[in-house]
């Protein structure tokens, strides 16, 4: 027992008034605290507590008072880039993980830095650095230990008071290009983590639970079966193998658990939201068909042993990069007079699911967005009713939703007061085409991305093709209760409070509060840069605060990006990232973070694009560069827009960055296998793209044909 807790216990035992310092260490963050929905002082876990509702019982900031919100403090984060994370607050101390999982503890009332820990993710990844996303969605807290994870696959336990490392463990195979961008989940003295990486090489998804005190592995569960010749890890793998055909293990199979993990205290079970297939195209990975368990499912595991309990598969035979990796919210619902312990889930595929989580039985499934791959879900069999041709067997198909999903990892929230779910919804199709099915050619385990599908639209997203909104969804009636239109797509996650206020930030840089019952906008502030993270709320000394990390990022920005997002001007390093904290009647001025900068593509008048070279460059781009610099060579702001970069004027400078690794400290990987001819081809592609202006045909969602005349 440390000095502070001893002082606190003594004070409690003697009924002495608690001093501020003693009160600060009062909360033991364990299963009891994480099950307590009534306390509003702390934000103890990713979704606030075990229930993942992102609902706070605090009411000081409410539908009447919210207009008095102002800036209490801000913390500039000049070295950070994309900030997607949910901070935690324990007894007045805020913990958050920033870019490259640099983790900080700050005084939640003032923003004063208490400690900072840098896991040196780029250095640790070394030449394994390929998926150079700096994104990280959060951390876990358990009894004085903070647990973080890194892009290079480590799980690291820190002393919450000092930031000193208690243990560190590699959770992934370092020879694979898998990564962690998600958050760990703490429960019953264990911490659970999965990983991402299905797009970047043969990958077999699994989750691992470690003891928080020692860092020792407690259990591991695989999402998809391996090669049957090697034997199965457990009976669930044998069961799953019956739903696969061909030699799927050569492609890994996928199913990686990269986001949605919920601990359900009432059934002592873990609910996993599993990922898409590796590669996306089922024809390649499982040529004889099959449901391909446990891709794209909610899987319940015994929390102590990791043993399979039940599953519900949202997309049998996944082939569109749909996954069920979105958050899984626990709620008590009254459905037709029956009390149900429900799990609520709105995955990419556009259906909203209500499951009885005691047994995994499907209770409801209805479209909450535009969906054309299925007409509905048969509640008797639990299976979607697929539309003929949706699997693009007969040529190109435009499928709604596309791979970015009708709802992605941006968290939804649930208010027990309204009984509604607040979902950041998006509508964005993709063209799928496999008339010439390419077999996977992962030239080296680290080289790049291949999905075995020819894609359109889902990549370089033209302005106006996507739409999005914040919706209030009644999970019992399966009905949209209100909708607020949002710009483009990739708007941030939500939070709702007992003051009946829903908070959400968006790509326009607006952070806003809405009436939970009507959707009326009650308050907003312009934070000067695109928002990708969800807010949190907490209370210190009787005052309620709302905090938000601001740093545009995630796959929608880095991979898709496109003209739709680039026009906002959240260019690479153009605005200083921030942690903002708001409170009623706080009056600090908003900081100047930097003006919007829309890149101006460089088109040298004397450069003639060779179409053959440009085509070769495009293939290289799609394999290696697209992940950060954006589809169509249009950066969403995650990395420099290379159409506007002077680097292509100097082959030596280009080589020193791409092959020589000059920008490795910034997260730009070294591609030692790129030849001078490759670099030349890339130059022709980027120059070609610099001269293309993609716009939307007036009054339609059709992209206009490329116009080579103009430069934006
Ligand atoms: Ca995916």
XYZ file of C-alpha atoms and ligand atoms in Angstrom:
713
model
C 0.000 0.000 0.000
C 1.460 3.351 -0.900
C 1.616 6.316 1.431
C -1.318 8.101 -0.158
C -3.715 5.161 -0.038
C -2.630 4.457 3.542
C -3.388 8.077 4.439
C -6.714 7.827 2.672
C -7.694 4.590 4.441
C -6.647 6.054 7.775
C -8.692 9.162 7.077
C -11.697 7.027 6.171
C -11.214 4.785 9.246
C -11.044 7.778 11.591
C -13.804 9.637 9.744
C -11.413 12.502 9.168
C -12.074 14.981 6.403
C -10.128 13.924 3.328
C -7.575 16.365 1.988
C -7.439 16.871 -1.755
C -4.305 14.735 -2.190
C -5.741 11.851 -0.198
C -8.981 12.004 -2.161
C -6.972 11.861 -5.373
C -5.917 8.256 -4.806
C -9.260 7.017 -3.562
C -10.431 5.026 -6.584
C -9.275 1.448 -6.945
C -9.827 0.776 -10.619
C -10.951 -2.840 -10.606
C -13.945 -4.811 -11.823
C -16.226 -3.174 -9.271
C -15.260 0.343 -10.299
C -15.496 -0.559 -13.988
C -19.008 -1.962 -13.459
C -20.236 1.123 -11.597
C -22.408 3.049 -14.016
C -23.515 5.598 -11.397
C -20.157 7.262 -10.786
C -19.452 10.147 -13.111
C -16.278 11.586 -11.632
C -13.928 9.315 -13.588
C -13.662 8.056 -17.170
C -12.001 4.726 -16.414
C -11.938 2.835 -19.705
C -12.195 3.244 -23.460
C -16.022 3.302 -23.459
C -15.996 4.901 -19.933
C -16.562 1.568 -18.198
C -17.224 -2.073 -19.076
C -20.549 -1.254 -20.748
C -18.934 0.744 -23.611
C -21.902 3.113 -23.634
C -19.905 6.344 -23.573
C -22.722 7.613 -21.407
C -21.945 9.811 -18.413
C -24.373 10.369 -15.512
C -23.058 13.938 -15.073
C -25.666 16.696 -15.515
C -23.949 20.004 -14.786
C -23.478 20.471 -18.511
C -27.004 19.999 -19.818
C -29.335 21.166 -22.551
C -29.790 24.540 -20.795
C -26.260 25.209 -19.585
C -24.214 23.817 -22.471
C -24.229 27.179 -24.266
C -21.972 28.475 -21.438
C -19.182 26.027 -22.346
C -15.806 27.618 -22.909
C -12.158 26.646 -23.033
C -10.749 25.741 -19.605
C -7.314 24.775 -20.902
C -5.534 23.413 -23.919
C -2.305 21.500 -24.335
C -0.455 21.985 -27.638
C 0.985 18.732 -28.993
C 3.352 19.947 -31.714
C 4.987 16.568 -32.315
C 1.734 14.659 -32.687
C -0.086 14.050 -35.935
C -3.187 11.848 -35.844
C -4.947 11.741 -32.491
C -7.781 9.231 -32.389
C -7.649 8.251 -28.756
C -10.034 8.248 -25.860
C -8.251 9.698 -22.806
C -8.907 8.195 -19.363
C -9.427 10.150 -16.142
C -8.759 8.631 -12.745
C -9.079 10.856 -9.680
C -8.152 14.087 -11.401
C -5.346 12.680 -13.550
C -5.838 12.302 -17.310
C -3.929 9.669 -19.267
C -3.808 9.630 -23.039
C -1.847 7.974 -25.819
C -0.886 10.173 -28.735
C 0.906 9.629 -32.025
C 3.226 6.609 -32.016
C 1.659 5.765 -28.624
C 3.565 8.478 -26.782
C 1.674 8.446 -23.491
C 1.158 11.317 -21.100
C -0.362 11.904 -17.690
C -1.673 15.417 -17.047
C -3.577 17.151 -14.286
C -7.105 16.982 -15.664
C -8.049 20.320 -14.069
C -5.159 22.339 -15.472
C -3.477 20.352 -18.238
C -0.162 20.388 -16.369
C 2.083 17.558 -17.598
C 2.885 15.029 -14.878
C 4.860 12.523 -16.947
C 5.436 11.426 -20.506
C 6.511 8.041 -21.842
C 7.737 7.469 -25.389
C 7.763 3.791 -26.420
C 9.966 4.676 -29.445
C 7.652 2.848 -31.813
C 9.442 3.862 -35.028
C 12.858 2.824 -33.750
C 11.492 -0.401 -32.342
C 9.799 -1.295 -35.629
C 13.056 -0.671 -37.523
C 12.894 -2.000 -41.059
C 9.626 -3.690 -40.186
C 8.062 -0.250 -40.360
C 5.682 -0.470 -43.299
C 2.231 0.390 -42.080
C 3.509 3.638 -40.738
C 0.269 4.786 -39.200
C 0.924 6.669 -36.003
C -2.673 6.175 -34.954
C -3.614 4.829 -31.585
C -7.116 4.687 -30.184
C -6.495 4.389 -26.482
C -5.191 2.736 -23.367
C -6.356 0.755 -20.348
C -6.120 1.294 -16.585
C -6.202 -1.311 -13.838
C -5.234 -0.842 -10.162
C -2.549 1.791 -10.665
C -1.231 0.337 -13.925
C -1.677 1.980 -17.311
C -1.437 -0.369 -20.296
C -0.650 0.954 -23.765
C -0.018 -0.726 -27.110
C 2.206 0.234 -30.022
C 2.041 0.110 -33.806
C 4.889 -2.432 -33.793
C 2.770 -4.850 -31.766
C 3.934 -4.376 -28.187
C 1.829 -4.182 -25.052
C 3.476 -2.082 -22.345
C 2.444 -1.697 -18.691
C 3.323 1.585 -16.984
C 3.197 2.711 -13.378
C 0.319 5.191 -13.396
C 2.055 7.515 -10.923
C 5.443 7.717 -12.592
C 5.083 6.451 -16.164
C 7.881 3.923 -15.512
C 7.714 0.679 -17.487
C 6.589 -2.324 -15.449
C 6.743 -4.791 -18.314
C 6.665 -4.896 -22.088
C 5.810 -7.787 -24.369
C 5.704 -8.359 -28.126
C 2.175 -9.585 -28.884
C 2.641 -10.096 -32.640
C 4.996 -12.067 -34.881
C 7.708 -9.550 -35.781
C 8.131 -11.203 -39.193
C 4.592 -10.143 -40.184
C 3.397 -6.706 -41.204
C 0.660 -6.689 -38.570
C 0.231 -3.737 -36.271
C -1.826 -2.421 -33.366
C -3.827 0.774 -33.721
C -6.534 -0.222 -31.245
C -6.835 -0.150 -27.493
C -6.228 -2.846 -24.878
C -9.049 -3.997 -22.603
C -8.486 -4.619 -18.871
C -10.680 -6.967 -16.781
C -10.186 -9.436 -13.923
C -6.455 -8.772 -13.689
C -5.961 -9.488 -17.380
C -5.442 -7.243 -20.378
C -6.600 -8.308 -23.835
C -5.261 -7.149 -27.194
C -5.669 -8.074 -30.860
C -4.083 -6.476 -33.922
C -4.699 -5.237 -37.444
C -2.990 -6.021 -40.704
C -5.250 -8.107 -42.942
C -4.506 -5.855 -45.912
C -0.744 -6.012 -45.733
C 0.242 -9.644 -45.998
C -0.812 -13.112 -44.977
C -2.349 -12.670 -41.583
C -4.188 -14.896 -39.121
C -6.156 -12.996 -36.526
C -5.989 -13.754 -32.808
C -6.392 -12.128 -29.428
C -4.074 -12.532 -26.441
C -4.783 -12.011 -22.747
C -1.879 -11.146 -20.452
C -1.683 -10.953 -16.663
C -1.478 -7.260 -15.789
C 0.852 -7.790 -12.858
C 3.426 -9.933 -14.660
C 2.910 -9.481 -18.402
C 2.711 -13.277 -18.766
C 0.395 -14.721 -21.413
C -2.802 -16.103 -19.852
C -4.587 -17.273 -23.001
C -4.790 -16.773 -26.748
C -7.672 -17.434 -29.131
C -7.434 -17.601 -32.912
C -10.186 -16.068 -35.021
C -9.608 -18.272 -38.074
C -8.262 -21.813 -38.304
C -4.718 -22.572 -39.411
C -3.598 -25.426 -41.619
C -5.497 -28.518 -40.437
C -2.345 -30.579 -41.027
C -0.757 -28.733 -38.110
C -3.603 -29.641 -35.746
C -6.140 -27.285 -34.209
C -5.540 -25.177 -31.125
C -9.023 -25.870 -29.747
C -12.403 -27.326 -30.826
C -13.642 -23.951 -32.078
C -10.879 -24.012 -34.708
C -11.947 -27.454 -35.894
C -15.529 -26.219 -36.147
C -14.414 -23.139 -38.075
C -12.244 -25.132 -40.493
C -15.366 -26.855 -41.846
C -16.479 -23.481 -43.225
C -13.322 -22.879 -45.289
C -12.180 -24.357 -48.595
C -8.933 -24.501 -50.536
C -5.646 -23.578 -48.892
C -6.803 -20.553 -46.945
C -3.957 -20.760 -44.446
C -1.517 -19.657 -47.133
C -3.280 -16.277 -47.084
C -3.627 -16.242 -43.327
C -7.402 -15.952 -43.509
C -7.597 -12.690 -41.573
C -10.304 -11.906 -39.047
C -7.954 -9.682 -37.059
C -9.526 -8.090 -33.992
C -8.341 -4.530 -34.453
C -10.945 -2.553 -32.534
C -14.105 -3.910 -30.912
C -13.448 -5.758 -27.670
C -16.017 -5.620 -24.874
C -15.792 -7.257 -21.455
C -19.245 -8.277 -20.265
C -19.206 -8.407 -16.447
C -22.645 -9.975 -16.185
C -21.673 -13.135 -18.058
C -17.913 -12.931 -17.414
C -17.347 -13.081 -21.137
C -15.409 -11.235 -23.784
C -17.289 -10.106 -26.872
C -14.949 -9.791 -29.841
C -15.777 -7.943 -33.028
C -13.790 -9.834 -35.642
C -12.299 -8.513 -38.850
C -12.532 -9.053 -42.577
C -10.954 -11.804 -44.653
C -7.347 -11.863 -45.791
C -7.404 -11.165 -48.661
C -10.773 -9.454 -49.058
C -11.868 -11.551 -52.021
C -13.337 -14.862 -50.835
C -12.752 -16.380 -54.291
C -9.038 -16.170 -53.623
C -8.802 -17.212 -49.999
C -11.599 -19.841 -49.976
C -12.310 -20.677 -53.630
C -14.986 -23.291 -52.912
C -17.039 -20.797 -50.883
C -18.067 -21.253 -47.266
C -18.982 -18.990 -44.384
C -15.341 -18.626 -43.297
C -15.777 -18.579 -39.535
C -15.032 -16.589 -37.489
C -14.602 -13.696 -39.880
C -16.911 -10.749 -39.471
C -18.586 -11.978 -36.273
C -19.303 -11.211 -32.682
C -17.630 -14.041 -30.768
C -18.157 -14.612 -27.039
C -15.241 -16.136 -25.114
C -15.008 -17.124 -21.477
C -13.060 -14.240 -19.948
C -10.950 -16.426 -17.658
C -9.995 -19.150 -20.125
C -10.506 -17.723 -23.596
C -12.695 -20.715 -24.471
C -15.298 -20.221 -27.202
C -18.893 -19.771 -25.960
C -20.987 -18.606 -28.940
C -20.809 -16.514 -32.068
C -23.010 -14.562 -34.412
C -21.640 -13.941 -37.906
C -22.849 -10.676 -39.447
C -21.442 -11.441 -42.925
C -21.013 -15.118 -43.891
C -18.342 -15.506 -46.567
C -17.172 -11.903 -46.201
C -15.834 -10.475 -49.475
C -16.172 -6.657 -49.251
C -13.814 -5.776 -46.384
C -16.830 -5.670 -44.163
C -15.909 -6.525 -40.654
C -17.571 -6.522 -37.287
C -14.719 -4.626 -35.674
C -16.973 -1.768 -34.613
C -17.755 -1.192 -30.932
C -20.088 -3.567 -29.066
C -22.265 -1.784 -26.513
C -23.927 -3.537 -23.556
C -27.435 -2.416 -22.616
C -30.462 -3.641 -20.681
C -33.421 -3.459 -23.040
C -37.098 -4.121 -22.553
C -38.139 -5.878 -25.744
C -41.817 -6.759 -26.022
C -42.126 -7.028 -22.260
C -39.017 -9.159 -21.882
C -35.895 -7.876 -20.126
C -32.936 -8.549 -22.350
C -29.242 -8.272 -21.619
C -28.411 -6.992 -25.073
C -25.340 -6.346 -27.163
C -25.726 -3.485 -29.668
C -23.606 -3.430 -32.792
C -23.551 -1.274 -35.939
C -20.801 -2.731 -38.131
C -19.558 -1.565 -41.530
C -22.182 -3.577 -43.433
C -25.001 -1.101 -42.704
C -27.215 -3.222 -40.436
C -27.889 -2.471 -36.784
C -27.862 -5.672 -34.702
C -29.402 -6.416 -31.319
C -28.237 -9.696 -29.797
C -29.245 -11.469 -26.597
C -25.787 -11.704 -25.123
C -26.663 -14.544 -22.774
C -26.650 -16.864 -25.784
C -25.810 -14.894 -28.945
C -29.327 -15.130 -30.341
C -30.128 -12.493 -32.954
C -33.127 -10.397 -31.894
C -33.118 -7.566 -34.408
C -31.256 -6.554 -37.542
C -32.297 -3.656 -39.732
C -30.625 -1.255 -42.121
C -29.483 2.007 -40.578
C -27.797 3.164 -43.797
C -27.942 2.612 -47.539
C -27.302 -1.084 -48.181
C -27.491 -2.878 -51.520
C -25.528 -6.083 -50.910
C -28.439 -7.605 -48.944
C -32.138 -6.890 -48.754
C -32.415 -7.782 -45.096
C -31.533 -10.329 -42.443
C -33.602 -13.457 -41.837
C -34.204 -13.408 -38.085
C -34.903 -17.163 -38.022
C -31.600 -18.212 -39.551
C -29.705 -15.062 -38.634
C -28.367 -14.903 -42.181
C -28.380 -11.897 -44.500
C -30.507 -12.166 -47.643
C -27.862 -11.443 -50.251
C -28.579 -9.725 -53.538
C -27.652 -11.656 -56.667
C -24.440 -10.271 -58.116
C -23.380 -8.496 -54.942
C -20.318 -10.740 -54.865
C -19.241 -9.116 -58.146
C -19.038 -12.486 -59.892
C -20.417 -11.092 -63.105
C -18.337 -7.955 -63.412
C -18.136 -4.604 -61.779
C -20.656 -3.791 -59.063
C -21.179 -0.608 -57.100
C -21.755 -1.776 -53.563
C -23.152 0.215 -50.648
C -21.581 0.482 -48.133
C -17.969 0.438 -49.345
C -14.969 -0.758 -47.343
C -14.944 2.323 -45.122
C -18.333 1.160 -43.894
C -21.618 2.763 -42.945
C -20.052 3.013 -39.508
C -16.382 2.531 -38.767
C -14.376 2.564 -35.525
C -15.653 6.015 -34.587
C -17.485 4.999 -31.438
C -21.232 5.236 -31.017
C -22.838 6.031 -27.668
C -25.989 4.878 -25.899
C -28.162 6.794 -23.451
C -30.245 4.719 -21.030
C -32.354 7.886 -20.576
C -33.508 8.127 -24.187
C -32.861 4.473 -24.972
C -31.235 5.599 -28.218
C -27.876 5.014 -29.836
C -25.967 7.953 -31.332
C -24.143 6.740 -34.416
C -21.683 8.589 -36.654
C -23.092 7.214 -39.908
C -21.571 7.527 -43.375
C -22.758 6.645 -46.884
C -19.944 5.807 -49.271
C -20.045 3.112 -51.962
C -17.233 1.274 -53.716
C -16.860 -0.397 -57.077
C -15.790 -4.004 -56.771
C -14.419 -5.884 -59.725
C -12.588 -9.188 -59.923
C -13.121 -10.117 -63.549
C -9.385 -10.598 -63.597
C -8.791 -12.064 -60.177
C -5.253 -11.354 -59.239
C -3.549 -13.896 -57.096
C -1.891 -12.283 -54.144
C 1.649 -11.199 -54.805
C 3.110 -10.063 -51.548
C 6.616 -9.583 -52.775
C 8.011 -9.475 -49.307
C 6.105 -9.800 -46.071
C 6.441 -6.065 -45.580
C 5.986 -4.622 -49.004
C 2.500 -3.364 -49.278
C -1.183 -3.733 -49.658
C -3.129 -6.193 -51.777
C -6.788 -6.994 -51.461
C -7.253 -9.135 -54.593
C -10.018 -6.786 -55.692
C -9.896 -3.948 -58.177
C -11.401 -1.028 -56.396
C -12.905 2.239 -57.456
C -14.577 5.091 -55.581
C -13.670 3.683 -52.188
C -10.184 4.983 -52.807
C -9.837 8.529 -54.057
C -13.132 9.825 -52.777
C -14.329 12.704 -54.925
C -16.128 15.623 -53.327
C -19.844 15.013 -53.016
C -19.888 11.258 -53.524
C -20.125 10.539 -49.815
C -22.593 11.798 -47.297
C -22.751 11.354 -43.566
C -24.815 12.220 -40.552
C -25.164 11.898 -36.831
C -28.205 9.737 -36.200
C -30.200 8.824 -33.124
C -31.274 5.212 -33.476
C -33.906 3.417 -31.407
C -32.594 -0.166 -31.096
C -35.959 -1.576 -29.996
C -38.098 -0.048 -32.735
C -35.078 -0.231 -35.086
C -35.936 3.238 -36.235
C -34.048 6.449 -36.855
C -35.352 9.074 -34.411
C -33.475 12.078 -35.756
C -30.639 12.884 -38.114
C -28.206 15.765 -38.412
C -26.381 16.018 -41.736
C -22.592 16.132 -41.532
C -20.061 17.018 -44.219
C -18.473 14.274 -46.342
C -17.519 11.170 -44.303
C -15.197 10.082 -41.477
C -16.729 12.224 -38.749
C -15.795 11.417 -35.172
C -17.256 9.255 -32.414
C -19.914 10.402 -29.967
C -20.584 10.781 -26.247
C -23.938 11.305 -24.506
C -24.687 12.466 -20.975
C -27.490 12.460 -18.429
C -27.757 16.180 -19.202
C -29.244 14.930 -22.517
C -26.383 16.327 -24.536
C -24.670 14.438 -27.376
C -21.158 15.610 -28.227
C -19.433 15.010 -31.536
C -16.542 16.484 -33.508
C -16.083 16.323 -37.242
C -13.841 16.760 -40.217
C -14.822 20.409 -40.595
C -13.135 21.210 -37.278
C -16.422 21.840 -35.515
C -16.957 20.315 -32.067
C -20.664 20.446 -31.282
C -23.287 19.578 -28.684
C -26.741 18.352 -29.718
C -29.968 17.802 -27.829
C -30.174 14.038 -27.287
C -33.946 14.028 -27.803
C -34.233 16.278 -30.853
C -30.834 16.640 -32.501
C -31.034 20.422 -32.122
C -27.563 21.929 -32.159
C -27.066 23.620 -28.794
C -23.432 24.715 -28.885
C -20.349 24.462 -31.062
C -16.773 25.617 -31.268
C -14.313 25.640 -34.156
C -11.115 23.946 -33.036
C -9.226 24.902 -36.180
C -8.461 21.410 -37.449
C -10.223 18.168 -38.374
C -11.427 16.055 -35.460
C -11.196 12.259 -35.429
C -11.318 11.406 -31.712
C -14.370 11.045 -29.460
C -14.765 13.294 -26.391
C -14.870 12.318 -22.715
C -16.337 13.976 -19.624
C -15.460 13.886 -15.923
C -15.772 15.897 -12.717
C -13.222 17.451 -10.378
C -14.177 19.363 -7.218
C -17.770 19.669 -8.340
C -16.975 20.983 -11.810
C -17.760 19.000 -14.983
C -15.219 19.020 -17.800
C -15.316 17.831 -21.421
C -12.016 16.902 -23.077
C -11.139 16.151 -26.674
C -7.986 15.285 -28.610
C -7.731 16.997 -31.990
C -5.577 15.451 -34.719
C -7.093 14.352 -38.026
C -6.382 10.712 -38.824
C -7.307 7.095 -39.404
C -7.649 5.088 -42.618
C -10.307 7.406 -44.070
C -7.784 10.214 -43.953
C -4.545 8.376 -44.654
C -5.668 5.757 -47.177
C -8.782 7.167 -48.814
C -8.351 10.863 -48.213
C -8.999 12.149 -51.646
C -10.346 15.426 -52.840
C -13.293 15.183 -50.459
C -11.088 15.628 -47.408
C -8.089 17.489 -48.801
C -10.167 20.579 -49.547
C -10.505 21.315 -45.809
C -6.832 22.228 -45.654
C -5.833 19.953 -42.771
C -2.567 19.340 -44.547
C 0.374 17.487 -43.163
C 1.696 19.410 -40.145
C -0.313 22.491 -41.101
C -2.038 22.772 -37.718
C -0.641 22.156 -34.227
C -2.475 19.248 -32.614
C -4.194 19.925 -29.323
C -5.826 18.471 -26.253
C -8.780 20.713 -25.388
C -10.744 20.829 -22.144
C -14.000 22.745 -21.834
C -16.101 23.707 -18.805
C -19.041 25.993 -18.039
C -18.142 29.682 -17.850
C -14.507 29.021 -18.740
C -13.285 31.900 -20.871
C -9.836 31.120 -22.235
C -9.372 32.092 -25.873
C -9.062 29.303 -28.419
C -5.416 28.994 -29.502
C -4.209 29.787 -32.995
C -3.281 26.403 -34.453
C -2.341 27.315 -38.026
C -4.355 28.222 -41.110
C -5.848 25.654 -43.492
C -3.452 24.811 -46.313
C -4.745 23.231 -49.522
C -1.782 21.745 -51.403
C -1.142 23.157 -54.863
C -0.035 20.344 -57.180
C 3.110 21.070 -59.159
C 2.849 20.601 -62.922
C 6.172 21.438 -64.551
C 5.390 22.749 -68.060
C 8.313 20.853 -69.582
C 7.434 17.455 -68.051
C 5.708 14.971 -70.349
C 3.925 12.122 -68.611
C 4.657 8.727 -70.148
C 1.380 6.800 -69.698
C 3.122 3.421 -69.528
C 5.461 4.596 -66.815
C 2.575 6.263 -65.003
C 0.661 2.967 -65.036
C 3.653 1.160 -63.559
C 3.961 3.930 -60.986
C 0.295 3.587 -60.110
C 0.775 -0.102 -59.284
C 3.699 0.769 -57.023
C 1.690 3.575 -55.459
C -1.234 1.267 -54.665
C 1.125 -1.229 -53.131
C 3.296 1.003 -50.997
C 2.534 4.739 -50.939
C -1.260 4.809 -50.829
C -1.426 3.743 -47.193
C -0.310 7.174 -45.985
C -0.050 9.521 -48.974
C -3.600 8.786 -50.128
C -5.485 7.217 -53.014
C -4.983 8.854 -56.385
C -1.907 10.572 -54.902
C -4.252 13.011 -53.144
C -3.286 13.276 -49.501
C -6.038 13.572 -46.922
C -3.533 15.366 -44.689
C -1.989 12.385 -43.000
C 1.291 12.605 -44.938
C 2.688 15.191 -47.370
C 0.725 15.595 -50.606
C 3.350 14.414 -53.075
C 1.663 16.127 -56.007
C 2.723 19.370 -54.355
C 6.138 18.177 -53.224
C 9.263 19.566 -54.865
C 11.011 16.264 -54.172
C 10.181 14.810 -57.578
C 12.315 17.509 -59.190
C 15.363 15.867 -57.632
C 15.882 12.124 -58.202
C 18.682 12.122 -55.611
C 16.497 13.683 -52.929
C 13.687 11.233 -53.729
C 16.052 8.287 -53.481
C 17.523 9.482 -50.202
C 14.028 9.519 -48.679
C 12.477 6.391 -50.222
C 15.515 4.116 -50.343
C 17.878 5.853 -47.943
C 15.379 6.328 -45.138
C 16.013 10.021 -44.570
C 12.512 10.577 -43.166
C 12.293 7.424 -41.055
C 12.154 9.560 -37.886
C 8.915 11.065 -39.264
C 7.502 7.599 -39.922
C 8.334 7.345 -43.644
C 9.522 3.744 -44.145
C 12.662 2.775 -46.010
C 12.007 0.843 -49.239
C 15.388 -0.656 -50.022
C 13.867 -2.777 -52.800
C 12.719 0.267 -54.823
C 14.854 0.662 -57.950
C 15.677 3.870 -59.823
C 13.228 2.708 -62.492
C 10.520 2.296 -59.811
C 11.151 5.820 -58.551
C 10.987 7.192 -62.078
C 7.669 5.410 -62.626
C 6.348 6.892 -59.382
C 7.358 10.327 -60.592
C 5.359 9.858 -63.800
C 2.334 8.694 -61.820
C 2.457 11.569 -59.349
C 2.953 14.124 -62.132
C 0.015 12.600 -63.987
C -2.155 12.875 -60.880
C -1.022 16.450 -60.289
C -2.590 17.362 -63.601
C -5.887 15.589 -62.905
C -8.742 17.377 -61.284
C -11.437 15.068 -60.035
C -14.751 16.711 -59.387
C -18.347 15.684 -59.117
C -20.717 16.159 -62.004
C -23.096 18.910 -60.960
C -26.229 17.540 -59.346
C -25.072 13.907 -59.310
C -22.851 11.682 -57.274
C -21.027 10.576 -60.422
C -17.406 11.585 -60.643
C -16.696 13.783 -63.609
C -14.199 12.446 -66.144
C -10.641 13.460 -65.391
C -9.888 16.943 -66.591
C -6.315 17.392 -67.580
C -6.652 21.074 -68.270
C -6.647 22.481 -64.829
C -4.675 22.369 -61.639
C -6.397 23.132 -58.390
Ca -9.978 -4.169 -43.425
